[in-house]
Amino acid sequence: MSDGKLVGIVLVSHSAEVATSVAELAKGLAGGGAEVPVAAAGGTEGGGLGTSAELIAGAAAAVDRGAGIAVLVDLGSAVLTVKALLAEGDELPEGTRLVDAPFVEGAVAAVVTAATGADLTAVEAAAAEAYSYRKV
């Protein structure tokens, strides 16, 4: 458990609409839990499809509550952008992790788990576990 601080969640998609919708879905499914800081970082600054290091860094700063930040991404170049930001060392808040998880299911699991006050390691594990969710 964290010390009352909640893990922040950043959802990075090539589409602003997708990132925002997944954030709304995950927060809605978290129900009456604590208010998890979630930010969508989708598309480019001009509103097009793609990823933006500036939008990602801004989203991470906005959700930083001192308990770490889980970053979930949709597609390959989003992974590369986040990895580049992490490699810079000072672009993202300390305790930011790129989480290997499916985008939608992982986001829901991350937000629901963060709402319980779980630490970053537990949030990351819950999101990653979403790979094993069976639908049929």
PDB file of C-alpha atoms in Angstrom:
ATOM      1  CA  MET A   1       0.000   0.000   0.000  1.00  0.00           C
ATOM      2  CA  SER A   2       1.063   3.544  -0.661  1.00  0.00           C
ATOM      3  CA  ASP A   3       1.144   6.216   2.040  1.00  0.00           C
ATOM      4  CA  GLY A   4      -2.153   7.759   0.975  1.00  0.00           C
ATOM      5  CA  LYS A   5      -0.748   8.932  -2.331  1.00  0.00           C
ATOM      6  CA  LEU A   6      -2.240   7.344  -5.421  1.00  0.00           C
ATOM      7  CA  VAL A   7      -0.359   5.998  -8.398  1.00  0.00           C
ATOM      8  CA  GLY A   8      -0.953   8.132 -11.476  1.00  0.00           C
ATOM      9  CA  ILE A   9      -1.919   6.580 -14.794  1.00  0.00           C
ATOM     10  CA  VAL A  10      -1.017   7.953 -18.240  1.00  0.00           C
ATOM     11  CA  LEU A  11      -2.711   6.473 -21.298  1.00  0.00           C
ATOM     12  CA  VAL A  12      -0.809   7.058 -24.531  1.00  0.00           C
ATOM     13  CA  SER A  13      -2.586   6.460 -27.824  1.00  0.00           C
ATOM     14  CA  HIS A  14      -2.027   7.580 -31.372  1.00  0.00           C
ATOM     15  CA  SER A  15      -5.521   9.070 -31.173  1.00  0.00           C
ATOM     16  CA  ALA A  16      -6.640  11.707 -28.683  1.00  0.00           C
ATOM     17  CA  GLU A  17     -10.174  10.339 -28.843  1.00  0.00           C
ATOM     18  CA  VAL A  18      -9.060   6.784 -28.080  1.00  0.00           C
ATOM     19  CA  ALA A  19      -6.876   7.863 -25.148  1.00  0.00           C
ATOM     20  CA  THR A  20      -9.643  10.021 -23.691  1.00  0.00           C
ATOM     21  CA  SER A  21     -12.303   7.334 -24.142  1.00  0.00           C
ATOM     22  CA  VAL A  22     -10.177   4.629 -22.515  1.00  0.00           C
ATOM     23  CA  ALA A  23      -9.441   6.974 -19.604  1.00  0.00           C
ATOM     24  CA  GLU A  24     -13.156   7.650 -19.136  1.00  0.00           C
ATOM     25  CA  LEU A  25     -13.989   3.941 -19.354  1.00  0.00           C
ATOM     26  CA  ALA A  26     -11.335   2.944 -16.834  1.00  0.00           C
ATOM     27  CA  LYS A  27     -12.303   5.654 -14.370  1.00  0.00           C
ATOM     28  CA  GLY A  28     -15.984   4.808 -14.772  1.00  0.00           C
ATOM     29  CA  LEU A  29     -15.372   1.132 -14.095  1.00  0.00           C
ATOM     30  CA  ALA A  30     -13.321   1.954 -10.998  1.00  0.00           C
ATOM     31  CA  GLY A  31     -16.653   2.910  -9.442  1.00  0.00           C
ATOM     32  CA  GLY A  32     -16.750   4.636  -6.107  1.00  0.00           C
ATOM     33  CA  GLY A  33     -13.030   4.171  -5.419  1.00  0.00           C
ATOM     34  CA  ALA A  34     -10.634   6.968  -4.695  1.00  0.00           C
ATOM     35  CA  GLU A  35     -10.079   9.539  -7.387  1.00  0.00           C
ATOM     36  CA  VAL A  36      -7.173   8.092  -9.335  1.00  0.00           C
ATOM     37  CA  PRO A  37      -5.213  10.670 -11.304  1.00  0.00           C
ATOM     38  CA  VAL A  38      -5.543   9.570 -14.929  1.00  0.00           C
ATOM     39  CA  ALA A  39      -4.425  11.541 -17.965  1.00  0.00           C
ATOM     40  CA  ALA A  40      -4.841  10.859 -21.660  1.00  0.00           C
ATOM     41  CA  ALA A  41      -1.941  11.699 -23.954  1.00  0.00           C
ATOM     42  CA  GLY A  42      -3.241  11.008 -27.405  1.00  0.00           C
ATOM     43  CA  GLY A  43      -2.320  12.212 -30.832  1.00  0.00           C
ATOM     44  CA  THR A  44      -0.159  15.160 -31.699  1.00  0.00           C
ATOM     45  CA  GLU A  45      -0.234  18.770 -30.527  1.00  0.00           C
ATOM     46  CA  GLY A  46      -2.045  19.686 -33.742  1.00  0.00           C
ATOM     47  CA  GLY A  47      -4.786  17.122 -33.164  1.00  0.00           C
ATOM     48  CA  GLY A  48      -3.537  14.592 -35.691  1.00  0.00           C
ATOM     49  CA  LEU A  49      -2.743  10.941 -35.313  1.00  0.00           C
ATOM     50  CA  GLY A  50       0.608  10.101 -33.754  1.00  0.00           C
ATOM     51  CA  THR A  51       2.385  10.496 -30.456  1.00  0.00           C
ATOM     52  CA  SER A  52       3.852  13.557 -28.807  1.00  0.00           C
ATOM     53  CA  ALA A  53       6.667  13.552 -26.276  1.00  0.00           C
ATOM     54  CA  GLU A  54       5.429  16.917 -25.025  1.00  0.00           C
ATOM     55  CA  LEU A  55       1.873  15.670 -24.439  1.00  0.00           C
ATOM     56  CA  ILE A  56       3.165  12.557 -22.676  1.00  0.00           C
ATOM     57  CA  ALA A  57       5.492  14.544 -20.418  1.00  0.00           C
ATOM     58  CA  GLY A  58       2.707  16.989 -19.610  1.00  0.00           C
ATOM     59  CA  ALA A  59       0.273  14.197 -18.792  1.00  0.00           C
ATOM     60  CA  ALA A  60       2.829  12.530 -16.513  1.00  0.00           C
ATOM     61  CA  ALA A  61       3.470  15.779 -14.654  1.00  0.00           C
ATOM     62  CA  ALA A  62      -0.286  16.299 -14.256  1.00  0.00           C
ATOM     63  CA  VAL A  63      -0.880  12.906 -12.568  1.00  0.00           C
ATOM     64  CA  ASP A  64       2.249  12.844 -10.398  1.00  0.00           C
ATOM     65  CA  ARG A  65       1.195  12.489  -6.759  1.00  0.00           C
ATOM     66  CA  GLY A  66       4.492  11.059  -5.533  1.00  0.00           C
ATOM     67  CA  ALA A  67       3.486   7.377  -5.651  1.00  0.00           C
ATOM     68  CA  GLY A  68       4.756   6.657  -9.154  1.00  0.00           C
ATOM     69  CA  ILE A  69       3.232   6.722 -12.597  1.00  0.00           C
ATOM     70  CA  ALA A  70       2.165   3.810 -14.775  1.00  0.00           C
ATOM     71  CA  VAL A  71       2.261   4.577 -18.494  1.00  0.00           C
ATOM     72  CA  LEU A  72       0.253   2.334 -20.816  1.00  0.00           C
ATOM     73  CA  VAL A  73       0.553   2.637 -24.587  1.00  0.00           C
ATOM     74  CA  ASP A  74      -1.375   1.442 -27.608  1.00  0.00           C
ATOM     75  CA  LEU A  75       1.099   0.796 -30.452  1.00  0.00           C
ATOM     76  CA  GLY A  76       4.794   0.484 -31.247  1.00  0.00           C
ATOM     77  CA  SER A  77       5.867   4.067 -31.830  1.00  0.00           C
ATOM     78  CA  ALA A  78       4.170   5.100 -28.587  1.00  0.00           C
ATOM     79  CA  VAL A  79       6.439   2.584 -26.849  1.00  0.00           C
ATOM     80  CA  LEU A  80       9.465   4.132 -28.532  1.00  0.00           C
ATOM     81  CA  THR A  81       8.432   7.655 -27.557  1.00  0.00           C
ATOM     82  CA  VAL A  82       7.969   6.718 -23.898  1.00  0.00           C
ATOM     83  CA  LYS A  83      11.246   4.768 -23.862  1.00  0.00           C
ATOM     84  CA  ALA A  84      13.035   7.810 -25.285  1.00  0.00           C
ATOM     85  CA  LEU A  85      11.541  10.034 -22.585  1.00  0.00           C
ATOM     86  CA  LEU A  86      12.576   7.574 -19.875  1.00  0.00           C
ATOM     87  CA  ALA A  87      16.092   7.394 -21.316  1.00  0.00           C
ATOM     88  CA  GLU A  88      16.436  11.180 -21.104  1.00  0.00           C
ATOM     89  CA  GLY A  89      16.164  10.810 -17.350  1.00  0.00           C
ATOM     90  CA  ASP A  90      14.616  14.186 -16.573  1.00  0.00           C
ATOM     91  CA  GLU A  91      11.645  14.373 -18.932  1.00  0.00           C
ATOM     92  CA  LEU A  92       9.279  12.283 -16.788  1.00  0.00           C
ATOM     93  CA  PRO A  93       8.719  12.371 -13.019  1.00  0.00           C
ATOM     94  CA  GLU A  94      10.752   9.984 -10.889  1.00  0.00           C
ATOM     95  CA  GLY A  95       9.010   6.644 -10.504  1.00  0.00           C
ATOM     96  CA  THR A  96       7.509   6.593 -13.999  1.00  0.00           C
ATOM     97  CA  ARG A  97       7.248   3.119 -15.540  1.00  0.00           C
ATOM     98  CA  LEU A  98       6.295   1.929 -18.984  1.00  0.00           C
ATOM     99  CA  VAL A  99       3.882  -0.936 -18.341  1.00  0.00           C
ATOM    100  CA  ASP A 100       3.689  -3.925 -20.681  1.00  0.00           C
ATOM    101  CA  ALA A 101      -0.064  -4.488 -20.789  1.00  0.00           C
ATOM    102  CA  PRO A 102      -2.972  -4.523 -23.217  1.00  0.00           C
ATOM    103  CA  PHE A 103      -4.212  -0.969 -23.627  1.00  0.00           C
ATOM    104  CA  VAL A 104      -7.911  -1.167 -22.715  1.00  0.00           C
ATOM    105  CA  GLU A 105      -7.973  -4.102 -20.297  1.00  0.00           C
ATOM    106  CA  GLY A 106      -4.674  -3.027 -18.749  1.00  0.00           C
ATOM    107  CA  ALA A 107      -5.906   0.519 -18.249  1.00  0.00           C
ATOM    108  CA  VAL A 108      -9.028  -0.692 -16.465  1.00  0.00           C
ATOM    109  CA  ALA A 109      -7.011  -3.036 -14.242  1.00  0.00           C
ATOM    110  CA  ALA A 110      -4.456  -0.307 -13.481  1.00  0.00           C
ATOM    111  CA  VAL A 111      -7.065   2.283 -12.507  1.00  0.00           C
ATOM    112  CA  VAL A 112      -9.137  -0.156 -10.439  1.00  0.00           C
ATOM    113  CA  THR A 113      -6.017  -1.325  -8.602  1.00  0.00           C
ATOM    114  CA  ALA A 114      -4.684   2.199  -8.087  1.00  0.00           C
ATOM    115  CA  ALA A 115      -8.070   3.172  -6.622  1.00  0.00           C
ATOM    116  CA  THR A 116      -7.441   0.718  -3.773  1.00  0.00           C
ATOM    117  CA  GLY A 117      -4.312   2.635  -2.803  1.00  0.00           C
ATOM    118  CA  ALA A 118      -1.993  -0.065  -4.147  1.00  0.00           C
ATOM    119  CA  ASP A 119       1.613   0.804  -4.911  1.00  0.00           C
ATOM    120  CA  LEU A 120       3.128   1.107  -8.385  1.00  0.00           C
ATOM    121  CA  THR A 121       4.388  -2.482  -8.446  1.00  0.00           C
ATOM    122  CA  ALA A 122       0.887  -3.819  -7.728  1.00  0.00           C
ATOM    123  CA  VAL A 123      -0.683  -1.493 -10.312  1.00  0.00           C
ATOM    124  CA  GLU A 124       1.862  -2.640 -12.910  1.00  0.00           C
ATOM    125  CA  ALA A 125       1.248  -6.317 -12.064  1.00  0.00           C
ATOM    126  CA  ALA A 126      -2.535  -5.930 -12.321  1.00  0.00           C
ATOM    127  CA  ALA A 127      -2.260  -4.237 -15.708  1.00  0.00           C
ATOM    128  CA  ALA A 128       0.170  -6.855 -17.030  1.00  0.00           C
ATOM    129  CA  GLU A 129      -2.060  -9.654 -15.775  1.00  0.00           C
ATOM    130  CA  ALA A 130      -4.738  -8.399 -18.151  1.00  0.00           C
ATOM    131  CA  TYR A 131      -2.865 -10.248 -20.931  1.00  0.00           C
ATOM    132  CA  SER A 132      -4.287 -13.449 -19.479  1.00  0.00           C
ATOM    133  CA  TYR A 133      -7.953 -12.350 -19.517  1.00  0.00           C
ATOM    134  CA  ARG A 134      -9.920 -14.809 -21.616  1.00  0.00           C
ATOM    135  CA  LYS A 135     -13.031 -13.715 -23.477  1.00  0.00           C
ATOM    136  CA  VAL A 136     -14.324 -17.094 -24.596  1.00  0.00           C
TER     137      VAL A 136
END
